[in-house]
mmCIF file of C-alpha atoms in Angstrom:
data_model
loop_
_atom_site.group_PDB
_atom_site.id
_atom_site.type_symbol
_atom_site.label_atom_id
_atom_site.label_comp_id
_atom_site.label_asym_id
_atom_site.label_seq_id
_atom_site.Cartn_x
_atom_site.Cartn_y
_atom_site.Cartn_z
ATOM 1 C CA MET A 1 250.690 97.174 54.615
ATOM 2 C CA VAL A 2 249.107 100.490 55.478
ATOM 3 C CA ASN A 3 245.483 101.213 54.630
ATOM 4 C CA SER A 4 244.748 104.794 53.594
ATOM 5 C CA ILE A 5 241.647 106.916 54.096
ATOM 6 C CA GLY A 6 241.047 109.572 51.486
ATOM 7 C CA ILE A 7 238.341 112.219 51.168
ATOM 8 C CA ASN A 8 236.515 113.642 48.155
ATOM 9 C CA TYR A 9 236.698 117.422 48.240
ATOM 10 C CA GLY A 10 233.759 118.703 46.200
ATOM 11 C CA GLN A 11 233.005 122.431 45.953
ATOM 12 C CA ILE A 12 229.543 122.813 44.477
ATOM 13 C CA ALA A 13 228.473 125.285 47.152
ATOM 14 C CA ASN A 14 228.536 128.990 47.879
ATOM 15 C CA ASN A 15 229.190 128.788 51.584
ATOM 16 C CA LEU A 16 232.292 126.620 52.079
ATOM 17 C CA PRO A 17 235.328 127.612 54.139
ATOM 18 C CA SER A 18 238.544 128.719 52.502
ATOM 19 C CA PRO A 19 240.986 125.998 51.424
ATOM 20 C CA GLU A 20 243.368 127.117 54.151
ATOM 21 C CA ASP A 21 240.665 126.371 56.751
ATOM 22 C CA VAL A 22 239.997 122.977 55.144
ATOM 23 C CA VAL A 23 243.500 121.640 55.856
ATOM 24 C CA PRO A 24 242.902 120.991 59.620
ATOM 25 C CA LEU A 25 239.506 119.420 58.860
ATOM 26 C CA VAL A 26 241.101 116.902 56.524
ATOM 27 C CA LYS A 27 243.739 116.082 59.120
ATOM 28 C CA SER A 28 241.165 115.795 61.897
ATOM 29 C CA ILE A 29 239.620 112.678 60.308
ATOM 30 C CA GLY A 30 242.975 111.048 59.694
ATOM 31 C CA ALA A 31 242.750 111.415 55.913
ATOM 32 C CA THR A 32 246.082 111.263 54.123
ATOM 33 C CA LYS A 33 244.715 111.640 50.598
ATOM 34 C CA VAL A 34 242.365 114.112 48.911
ATOM 35 C CA LYS A 35 240.498 113.675 45.638
ATOM 36 C CA LEU A 36 239.754 116.993 43.916
ATOM 37 C CA TYR A 37 237.390 117.215 40.980
ATOM 38 C CA ASP A 38 239.525 119.808 39.203
ATOM 39 C CA ALA A 39 242.955 121.341 39.701
ATOM 40 C CA ASP A 40 241.888 124.342 41.749
ATOM 41 C CA PRO A 41 245.165 126.241 42.417
ATOM 42 C CA ARG A 42 243.883 127.705 45.660
ATOM 43 C CA VAL A 43 243.365 124.249 47.112
ATOM 44 C CA LEU A 44 246.658 122.882 45.797
ATOM 45 C CA LYS A 45 248.515 125.861 47.182
ATOM 46 C CA ALA A 46 246.800 125.618 50.578
ATOM 47 C CA PHE A 47 247.886 121.991 50.965
ATOM 48 C CA ALA A 48 251.520 122.639 50.036
ATOM 49 C CA ASN A 49 253.987 121.102 52.500
ATOM 50 C CA THR A 50 251.232 119.232 54.351
ATOM 51 C CA ASP A 51 252.240 115.774 53.096
ATOM 52 C CA VAL A 52 248.631 115.136 52.009
ATOM 53 C CA GLU A 53 248.511 113.301 48.684
ATOM 54 C CA PHE A 54 246.304 114.689 45.911
ATOM 55 C CA MET A 55 244.373 113.120 43.069
ATOM 56 C CA VAL A 56 243.220 115.887 40.744
ATOM 57 C CA GLY A 57 240.571 115.600 38.038
ATOM 58 C CA LEU A 58 239.988 116.437 34.408
ATOM 59 C CA GLY A 59 236.213 116.452 33.865
ATOM 60 C CA ASN A 60 234.402 114.701 31.051
ATOM 61 C CA GLU A 61 233.991 118.034 29.301
ATOM 62 C CA TYR A 62 237.762 118.113 28.725
ATOM 63 C CA LEU A 63 238.154 114.685 27.066
ATOM 64 C CA ASP A 64 237.832 115.793 23.492
ATOM 65 C CA LYS A 65 240.257 118.681 23.990
ATOM 66 C CA MET A 66 242.800 116.515 25.814
ATOM 67 C CA ARG A 67 243.098 114.148 22.857
ATOM 68 C CA ASP A 68 245.389 116.765 21.372
ATOM 69 C CA PRO A 69 248.836 116.258 22.961
ATOM 70 C CA THR A 70 249.464 120.008 22.661
ATOM 71 C CA ASN A 71 246.480 120.801 24.846
ATOM 72 C CA ALA A 72 247.432 118.126 27.357
ATOM 73 C CA GLN A 73 250.961 119.525 27.487
ATOM 74 C CA ALA A 74 249.641 123.019 28.170
ATOM 75 C CA TRP A 75 247.240 121.785 30.865
ATOM 76 C CA VAL A 76 249.920 119.865 32.743
ATOM 77 C CA LYS A 77 252.295 122.822 32.497
ATOM 78 C CA GLU A 78 249.721 125.246 33.914
ATOM 79 C CA ASN A 79 247.913 123.050 36.440
ATOM 80 C CA ILE A 80 250.311 120.379 37.674
ATOM 81 C CA GLN A 81 253.946 121.401 37.249
ATOM 82 C CA PRO A 82 253.802 124.643 39.278
ATOM 83 C CA HIS A 83 252.544 122.851 42.394
ATOM 84 C CA LEU A 84 255.195 120.138 42.486
ATOM 85 C CA PRO A 85 256.901 119.086 44.647
ATOM 86 C CA ALA A 86 255.440 121.259 47.437
ATOM 87 C CA THR A 87 251.969 119.741 46.957
ATOM 88 C CA LYS A 88 252.031 115.965 46.649
ATOM 89 C CA ILE A 89 250.004 115.447 43.467
ATOM 90 C CA THR A 90 250.209 111.713 42.846
ATOM 91 C CA SER A 91 247.618 111.091 40.161
ATOM 92 C CA ILE A 92 245.240 112.621 37.645
ATOM 93 C CA PHE A 93 241.889 111.014 36.880
ATOM 94 C CA VAL A 94 240.856 111.764 33.319
ATOM 95 C CA GLY A 95 237.062 111.500 32.966
ATOM 96 C CA ASN A 96 234.552 110.165 35.477
ATOM 97 C CA GLU A 97 232.535 106.986 34.898
ATOM 98 C CA VAL A 98 232.801 107.528 31.161
ATOM 99 C CA LEU A 99 232.272 103.938 30.028
ATOM 100 C CA THR A 100 228.864 103.596 31.653
ATOM 101 C CA LEU A 101 227.422 106.874 30.347
ATOM 102 C CA ASN A 102 226.485 105.265 27.001
ATOM 103 C CA ASP A 103 228.013 108.197 25.155
ATOM 104 C CA THR A 104 230.445 107.087 22.454
ATOM 105 C CA SER A 105 231.518 110.689 21.860
ATOM 106 C CA LEU A 106 233.021 110.512 25.350
ATOM 107 C CA SER A 107 234.179 106.910 25.494
ATOM 108 C CA ASP A 108 235.992 107.206 22.152
ATOM 109 C CA CYS A 109 237.988 110.107 23.633
ATOM 110 C CA LEU A 110 238.863 108.456 26.938
ATOM 111 C CA LEU A 111 241.975 106.457 26.081
ATOM 112 C CA PRO A 112 243.469 109.095 23.734
ATOM 113 C CA ALA A 113 243.020 111.741 26.422
ATOM 114 C CA MET A 114 244.649 109.539 29.072
ATOM 115 C CA GLN A 115 247.530 108.815 26.721
ATOM 116 C CA SER A 116 248.049 112.490 25.937
ATOM 117 C CA VAL A 117 248.093 113.510 29.598
ATOM 118 C CA HIS A 118 250.555 110.706 30.378
ATOM 119 C CA ALA A 119 252.746 111.761 27.486
ATOM 120 C CA ALA A 120 252.752 115.321 28.779
ATOM 121 C CA LEU A 121 253.838 114.116 32.220
ATOM 122 C CA LEU A 122 256.555 112.063 30.562
ATOM 123 C CA ASN A 123 257.812 115.108 28.668
ATOM 124 C CA PHE A 124 258.102 117.046 31.901
ATOM 125 C CA GLY A 125 259.796 114.162 33.699
ATOM 126 C CA LEU A 126 256.818 113.809 36.065
ATOM 127 C CA ASP A 127 255.497 110.401 34.990
ATOM 128 C CA LYS A 128 257.219 108.580 37.891
ATOM 129 C CA GLN A 129 255.492 110.651 40.557
ATOM 130 C CA VAL A 130 252.135 111.383 38.861
ATOM 131 C CA THR A 131 250.092 108.606 37.281
ATOM 132 C CA VAL A 132 247.047 108.860 35.007
ATOM 133 C CA THR A 133 243.827 106.951 35.567
ATOM 134 C CA THR A 134 240.029 107.247 35.271
ATOM 135 C CA THR A 135 237.088 106.352 37.498
ATOM 136 C CA HIS A 136 234.427 103.718 36.913
ATOM 137 C CA SER A 137 230.943 103.009 38.159
ATOM 138 C CA LEU A 138 230.105 99.550 39.505
ATOM 139 C CA ALA A 139 227.739 99.392 36.521
ATOM 140 C CA ILE A 140 230.740 98.176 34.495
ATOM 141 C CA LEU A 141 230.098 94.782 36.097
ATOM 142 C CA GLN A 142 227.859 92.273 34.361
ATOM 143 C CA THR A 143 228.080 89.734 37.192
ATOM 144 C CA SER A 144 228.639 90.700 40.810
ATOM 145 C CA TYR A 145 227.461 87.797 42.940
ATOM 146 C CA PRO A 146 229.075 85.781 44.286
ATOM 147 C CA PRO A 147 232.207 87.953 44.437
ATOM 148 C CA SER A 148 234.326 85.165 42.938
ATOM 149 C CA ALA A 149 232.154 85.284 39.800
ATOM 150 C CA GLY A 150 232.630 89.012 39.224
ATOM 151 C CA ALA A 151 232.752 89.824 35.487
ATOM 152 C CA PHE A 152 232.686 92.941 33.343
ATOM 153 C CA ARG A 153 229.951 93.769 30.842
ATOM 154 C CA GLU A 154 230.560 92.282 27.408
ATOM 155 C CA ASP A 155 229.500 95.466 25.621
ATOM 156 C CA LEU A 156 232.209 97.448 27.441
ATOM 157 C CA MET A 157 234.990 94.930 26.970
ATOM 158 C CA ASP A 158 236.874 96.618 24.135
ATOM 159 C CA PRO A 159 237.259 100.111 25.607
ATOM 160 C CA LEU A 160 237.720 98.657 29.092
ATOM 161 C CA CYS A 161 240.538 96.370 28.043
ATOM 162 C CA GLU A 162 242.251 99.309 26.347
ATOM 163 C CA THR A 163 242.259 101.269 29.615
ATOM 164 C CA LEU A 164 243.352 98.198 31.606
ATOM 165 C CA ASN A 165 246.288 97.736 29.284
ATOM 166 C CA PHE A 166 247.140 101.415 29.813
ATOM 167 C CA HIS A 167 247.021 100.930 33.594
ATOM 168 C CA GLN A 168 249.331 97.955 33.397
ATOM 169 C CA LYS A 169 251.833 99.690 31.143
ATOM 170 C CA THR A 170 251.981 102.917 33.154
ATOM 171 C CA GLY A 171 251.621 101.528 36.672
ATOM 172 C CA SER A 172 248.405 103.389 37.520
ATOM 173 C CA THR A 173 245.515 102.140 39.650
ATOM 174 C CA PHE A 174 242.009 100.983 38.729
ATOM 175 C CA LEU A 175 239.414 103.294 40.350
ATOM 176 C CA ILE A 176 235.871 102.255 41.210
ATOM 177 C CA ASN A 177 233.025 104.219 42.790
ATOM 178 C CA ALA A 178 230.999 101.988 45.128
ATOM 179 C CA TYR A 179 227.871 102.922 47.098
ATOM 180 C CA PRO A 180 226.199 100.204 49.202
ATOM 181 C CA TYR A 181 223.729 102.921 50.193
ATOM 182 C CA PHE A 182 222.013 102.724 46.821
ATOM 183 C CA ALA A 183 221.489 98.983 47.168
ATOM 184 C CA TYR A 184 219.762 99.574 50.480
ATOM 185 C CA LYS A 185 217.773 102.543 49.170
ATOM 186 C CA GLY A 186 216.490 100.475 46.268
ATOM 187 C CA ASN A 187 215.301 97.565 48.424
ATOM 188 C CA PRO A 188 215.272 98.390 52.145
ATOM 189 C CA GLU A 189 212.941 95.498 52.947
ATOM 190 C CA GLN A 190 215.390 92.900 51.697
ATOM 191 C CA VAL A 191 218.885 94.313 52.070
ATOM 192 C CA PRO A 192 220.029 93.854 55.682
ATOM 193 C CA LEU A 193 221.011 97.222 57.143
ATOM 194 C CA GLY A 194 223.781 95.751 59.233
ATOM 195 C CA PHE A 195 225.378 94.253 56.121
ATOM 196 C CA VAL A 196 225.731 97.675 54.489
ATOM 197 C CA LEU A 197 226.696 99.572 57.676
ATOM 198 C CA PHE A 198 229.613 97.339 58.792
ATOM 199 C CA GLN A 199 227.605 96.215 61.819
ATOM 200 C CA PRO A 200 227.414 92.706 63.293
ATOM 201 C CA ASN A 201 225.354 90.465 61.028
ATOM 202 C CA GLN A 202 225.263 86.906 59.683
ATOM 203 C CA GLY A 203 226.884 87.930 56.427
ATOM 204 C CA VAL A 204 227.154 85.791 53.327
ATOM 205 C CA THR A 205 229.552 83.084 52.223
ATOM 206 C CA ASP A 206 230.833 82.818 48.650
ATOM 207 C CA PRO A 207 229.944 79.225 47.619
ATOM 208 C CA GLN A 208 232.988 78.975 45.364
ATOM 209 C CA THR A 209 235.760 80.324 47.597
ATOM 210 C CA HIS A 210 234.039 79.729 50.971
ATOM 211 C CA LEU A 211 235.120 83.249 51.916
ATOM 212 C CA HIS A 212 232.804 84.954 54.361
ATOM 213 C CA TYR A 213 231.631 88.553 53.903
ATOM 214 C CA ASP A 214 229.902 90.567 56.568
ATOM 215 C CA ASN A 215 229.818 93.861 54.708
ATOM 216 C CA MET A 216 228.720 94.760 51.214
ATOM 217 C CA LEU A 217 231.590 97.095 50.316
ATOM 218 C CA TYR A 218 234.232 94.376 50.668
ATOM 219 C CA ALA A 219 232.104 92.043 48.570
ATOM 220 C CA GLN A 220 231.897 94.744 45.905
ATOM 221 C CA ILE A 221 235.650 95.258 45.933
ATOM 222 C CA ASP A 222 236.332 91.535 45.616
ATOM 223 C CA ALA A 223 233.897 91.233 42.720
ATOM 224 C CA VAL A 224 235.996 93.822 40.913
ATOM 225 C CA TYR A 225 239.171 91.917 41.745
ATOM 226 C CA SER A 226 237.585 88.767 40.284
ATOM 227 C CA ALA A 227 236.544 90.557 37.144
ATOM 228 C CA LEU A 228 240.064 91.925 36.662
ATOM 229 C CA ALA A 229 241.659 88.525 37.318
ATOM 230 C CA SER A 230 239.395 86.878 34.721
ATOM 231 C CA LEU A 231 240.956 89.192 32.085
ATOM 232 C CA GLY A 232 244.496 88.572 33.220
ATOM 233 C CA TYR A 233 244.927 91.674 35.399
ATOM 234 C CA LYS A 234 245.164 89.930 38.776
ATOM 235 C CA LYS A 235 247.946 92.212 40.046
ATOM 236 C CA LEU A 236 246.290 95.515 39.087
ATOM 237 C CA PRO A 237 245.665 97.542 42.262
ATOM 238 C CA VAL A 238 242.075 98.669 42.947
ATOM 239 C CA HIS A 239 241.223 101.839 44.866
ATOM 240 C CA ILE A 240 237.727 102.949 45.871
ATOM 241 C CA SER A 241 237.535 106.500 44.560
ATOM 242 C CA GLU A 242 234.078 107.194 46.049
ATOM 243 C CA THR A 243 231.931 105.686 48.736
ATOM 244 C CA GLY A 244 229.672 107.313 51.316
ATOM 245 C CA TRP A 245 226.280 107.606 52.935
ATOM 246 C CA PRO A 246 223.946 110.660 53.040
ATOM 247 C CA SER A 247 222.754 112.049 56.363
ATOM 248 C CA LYS A 248 219.512 113.422 54.906
ATOM 249 C CA GLY A 249 217.226 112.552 52.006
ATOM 250 C CA ASP A 250 213.781 112.822 50.502
ATOM 251 C CA GLU A 251 210.861 110.707 51.721
ATOM 252 C CA ASP A 252 211.642 108.029 49.142
ATOM 253 C CA GLU A 253 215.328 107.842 50.046
ATOM 254 C CA ALA A 254 215.293 105.102 52.643
ATOM 255 C CA GLY A 255 218.124 105.030 55.126
ATOM 256 C CA ALA A 256 219.397 108.584 54.550
ATOM 257 C CA THR A 257 219.725 109.552 58.209
ATOM 258 C CA PRO A 258 222.485 111.010 60.412
ATOM 259 C CA GLU A 259 222.543 107.807 62.430
ATOM 260 C CA ASN A 260 223.175 105.596 59.414
ATOM 261 C CA ALA A 261 225.704 108.002 57.918
ATOM 262 C CA GLU A 262 227.560 108.005 61.247
ATOM 263 C CA LYS A 263 227.616 104.215 61.320
ATOM 264 C CA TYR A 264 228.717 103.767 57.702
ATOM 265 C CA ASN A 265 231.499 106.333 57.621
ATOM 266 C CA GLY A 266 232.556 105.946 61.245
ATOM 267 C CA ASN A 267 232.752 102.154 60.997
ATOM 268 C CA LEU A 268 234.527 102.383 57.666
ATOM 269 C CA ILE A 269 237.175 104.709 59.099
ATOM 270 C CA LYS A 270 237.732 102.355 62.008
ATOM 271 C CA LEU A 271 237.888 99.345 59.702
ATOM 272 C CA MET A 272 240.468 101.124 57.608
ATOM 273 C CA SER A 273 242.658 101.687 60.645
ATOM 274 C CA GLY A 274 243.286 97.957 60.784
ATOM 275 C CA LYS A 275 246.020 96.290 58.793
ATOM 276 C CA THR A 276 243.896 93.947 56.743
ATOM 277 C CA GLY A 277 242.426 93.907 53.285
ATOM 278 C CA THR A 278 239.313 92.209 51.878
ATOM 279 C CA PRO A 279 238.630 88.494 52.336
ATOM 280 C CA MET A 280 239.940 87.759 48.827
ATOM 281 C CA ARG A 281 242.965 90.051 49.169
ATOM 282 C CA PRO A 282 243.761 90.143 52.931
ATOM 283 C CA ASN A 283 247.324 91.317 52.315
ATOM 284 C CA SER A 284 246.530 94.048 49.824
ATOM 285 C CA GLU A 285 246.326 97.649 50.945
ATOM 286 C CA LEU A 286 242.955 99.355 50.973
ATOM 287 C CA ASN A 287 242.747 102.893 49.630
ATOM 288 C CA ILE A 288 239.272 104.283 50.028
ATOM 289 C CA TYR A 289 238.069 107.846 49.400
ATOM 290 C CA ILE A 290 234.984 108.804 51.389
ATOM 291 C CA PHE A 291 232.406 110.966 49.644
ATOM 292 C CA ALA A 292 232.423 113.694 50.742
ATOM 293 C CA LEU A 293 234.142 116.336 52.857
ATOM 294 C CA PHE A 294 231.257 118.863 52.919
ATOM 295 C CA ASN A 295 227.529 119.100 52.389
ATOM 296 C CA GLU A 296 227.275 121.001 49.101
ATOM 297 C CA ASN A 297 224.192 123.195 48.920
ATOM 298 C CA MET A 298 224.249 123.858 45.160
ATOM 299 C CA LYS A 299 224.292 120.278 43.901
ATOM 300 C CA PRO A 300 221.296 119.278 41.752
ATOM 301 C CA GLY A 301 219.179 116.207 42.259
ATOM 302 C CA PRO A 302 217.442 114.737 45.317
ATOM 303 C CA THR A 303 218.108 115.980 48.836
ATOM 304 C CA SER A 304 220.656 113.257 49.517
ATOM 305 C CA GLU A 305 223.014 114.714 46.910
ATOM 306 C CA ARG A 306 223.429 117.797 49.099
ATOM 307 C CA ASN A 307 224.013 115.847 52.280
ATOM 308 C CA TYR A 308 226.914 113.454 51.849
ATOM 309 C CA GLY A 309 229.368 115.599 53.763
ATOM 310 C CA LEU A 310 231.157 114.701 56.940
ATOM 311 C CA PHE A 311 231.158 118.423 57.729
ATOM 312 C CA LYS A 312 228.724 121.285 57.478
ATOM 313 C CA PRO A 313 229.913 124.407 55.603
ATOM 314 C CA ASP A 314 230.847 126.066 58.920
ATOM 315 C CA GLY A 315 233.324 123.302 59.630
ATOM 316 C CA THR A 316 231.311 121.555 62.343
ATOM 317 C CA PRO A 317 230.608 117.832 61.997
ATOM 318 C CA ALA A 318 227.412 116.930 60.130
ATOM 319 C CA TYR A 319 227.083 114.152 62.715
ATOM 320 C CA PRO A 320 229.419 112.614 65.304
ATOM 321 C CA LEU A 321 231.869 110.171 63.727
ATOM 322 C CA GLY A 322 233.210 108.983 67.077
ATOM 323 C CA ILE A 323 236.790 109.810 66.133
ATOM 324 C CA THR A 324 239.250 112.177 67.745
ATOM 325 C CA PRO A 325 241.492 114.596 65.847
ATOM 326 C CA ASN A 326 244.355 112.839 64.085
ATOM 327 C CA ASN A 327 243.152 109.523 65.438
ATOM 328 C CA VAL A 328 241.066 107.124 63.345
ATOM 329 C CA VAL A 329 239.857 104.985 66.247
ATOM 330 C CA GLY A 330 236.116 104.566 65.822
ATOM 331 C CA ARG A 331 233.491 104.704 68.577
ATOM 332 C CA ASN A 332 231.920 101.347 67.730
ATOM 333 C CA THR A 333 233.694 98.348 69.141
ATOM 334 C CA THR A 334 232.644 95.785 66.541
ATOM 335 C CA VAL A 335 233.103 96.436 62.855
ATOM 336 C CA GLY A 336 232.381 94.078 59.998
ATOM 337 C CA GLY A 337 234.930 92.943 57.484
ATOM 338 C CA GLY A 338 235.369 89.384 56.356
ATOM 339 C CA SER A 339 237.392 86.292 56.902
ATOM 340 C CA PHE A 340 238.775 83.146 55.337
ATOM 341 C CA GLY A 341 236.371 80.273 54.959
ATOM 342 C CA ASN A 342 234.106 81.223 57.658
ATOM 343 C CA ALA A 343 236.075 93.533 55.135
ATOM 344 C CA VAL A 344 234.892 124.575 49.110
ATOM 345 C CA THR A 345 234.106 127.743 48.107
ATOM 346 C CA ASN A 346 232.868 127.680 44.491
ATOM 347 C CA PRO A 347 235.756 126.739 42.226
ATOM 348 C CA TYR A 348 236.665 129.610 39.964
ATOM 349 C CA TYR A 349 239.383 127.734 38.058
ATOM 350 C CA PRO A 350 238.653 126.164 35.694
ATOM 351 C CA MET A 351 235.109 127.506 35.594
ATOM 352 C CA SER A 352 233.659 124.549 33.662
ATOM 353 C CA SER A 353 234.895 122.122 36.264
ATOM 354 C CA SER A 354 231.905 122.761 38.486
ATOM 355 C CA THR A 355 229.489 122.054 35.658
ATOM 356 C CA GLY A 356 231.229 118.771 34.951
ATOM 357 C CA TYR A 357 231.049 117.764 38.572
ATOM 358 C CA MET A 358 227.315 118.515 38.659
ATOM 359 C CA SER A 359 226.746 116.187 35.707
ATOM 360 C CA ILE A 360 228.823 113.533 37.479
ATOM 361 C CA SER A 361 226.546 113.762 40.510
ATOM 362 C CA SER A 362 223.420 113.500 38.427
ATOM 363 C CA ALA A 363 224.794 110.561 36.509
ATOM 364 C CA ARG A 364 225.582 108.769 39.768
ATOM 365 C CA GLN A 365 222.019 109.139 40.962
ATOM 366 C CA GLN A 366 220.499 108.041 37.659
ATOM 367 C CA ARG A 367 222.555 104.931 37.195
ATOM 368 C CA TYR A 368 221.749 103.540 40.644
ATOM 369 C CA GLN A 369 218.052 103.659 39.825
ATOM 370 C CA LEU A 370 218.806 100.621 37.640
ATOM 371 C CA LEU A 371 218.969 98.376 40.696
ATOM 372 C CA GLY A 372 219.053 94.648 40.212
ATOM 373 C CA HIS A 373 221.569 94.772 37.337
ATOM 374 C CA VAL A 374 224.783 95.180 39.178
ATOM 375 C CA LEU A 375 224.580 96.477 42.734
ATOM 376 C CA LEU A 376 226.120 94.078 45.207
ATOM 377 C CA MET A 377 224.629 92.092 46.559
ATOM 378 C CA VAL A 378 221.566 91.117 44.547
ATOM 379 C CA PRO A 379 218.960 91.623 47.322
ATOM 380 C CA LEU A 380 217.073 88.351 46.821
ATOM 381 C CA LEU A 381 220.358 86.444 46.950
ATOM 382 C CA ILE A 382 221.253 88.115 50.194
ATOM 383 C CA ILE A 383 217.989 87.130 51.826
ATOM 384 C CA LYS A 384 218.185 83.605 50.432
ATOM 385 C CA THR A 385 221.609 83.279 52.034
ATOM 386 C CA LEU A 386 220.680 84.799 55.361
ATOM 387 C CA VAL A 387 217.381 82.978 56.023
#
């Protein structure tokens, strides 16, 4: 097995380097995959013949239009086909966190849009190399602790099962956005910092499986695996399409510091360099996309939203990650995981893509204000276990 580090390449800024200058930055952190929130041709062209795999996005604002197979066919012909095979586009995510936005006008369009895009790929003979998927918030979980009891929300079951069936039929992956940072931010007095930063800590033990977890992200991933298995989708692969930690925040954004961002992302990169999965799936590959490549100065919301980047706009590190170019060996010597019984420039095409990405960012911030419903772990349960 080979774990893969990916990076989210957002472009809501007016001071980012050219896509050509971004290529060496991506390679310097050992990333082999890039998640793009649109299908910016400048970026796709810049990464041609680099062997970097791309996941491109169709924003929520396109869902209604993409229900029409003719529109999907035209979009794939214009945005995907011209870049293959030089640029390794491997998947398209259609819509972002749609099912937890409580907007039936969007959720009703999700599966038809995914089906239309897949049909277009099939018509062009591209369906074997490019899959179709969508991303989900952890708020799709009703139960998240212990990880073995992970279960999806009952009110989302119908549309969720439709997309799961689509994944199974087409061979695409299940994408989840997971942010331990928000659990800490919501309750810094009770959530152990070491547990969310992959640092040495007592961890928690799942009372049902007796699997030990010493970081929150792996517990979150295994809760998703459990939820999928409970519906009969045990073999469906899970990728983490977003996770990260801000290096700066407002006064009420606990933990948003360069030191914590360095520990979270640096330790995660080192952990990913090992050949091991989560405690529940130790032999399954981990594919995790860090959010994000750059600090983006035009993103709305609190200060943290503009400070998730590994790099500043001038290409210098936002903080030291403790890694050397093309080498994902971390600076810290001990990194948490788990064990058995006892782990750039403003986009000009398409123009509406940037607007859709802004709404995604805002939605992410809003939903994590509902702490206590789903964020792993439930803080009181963590403390009860640790003391």
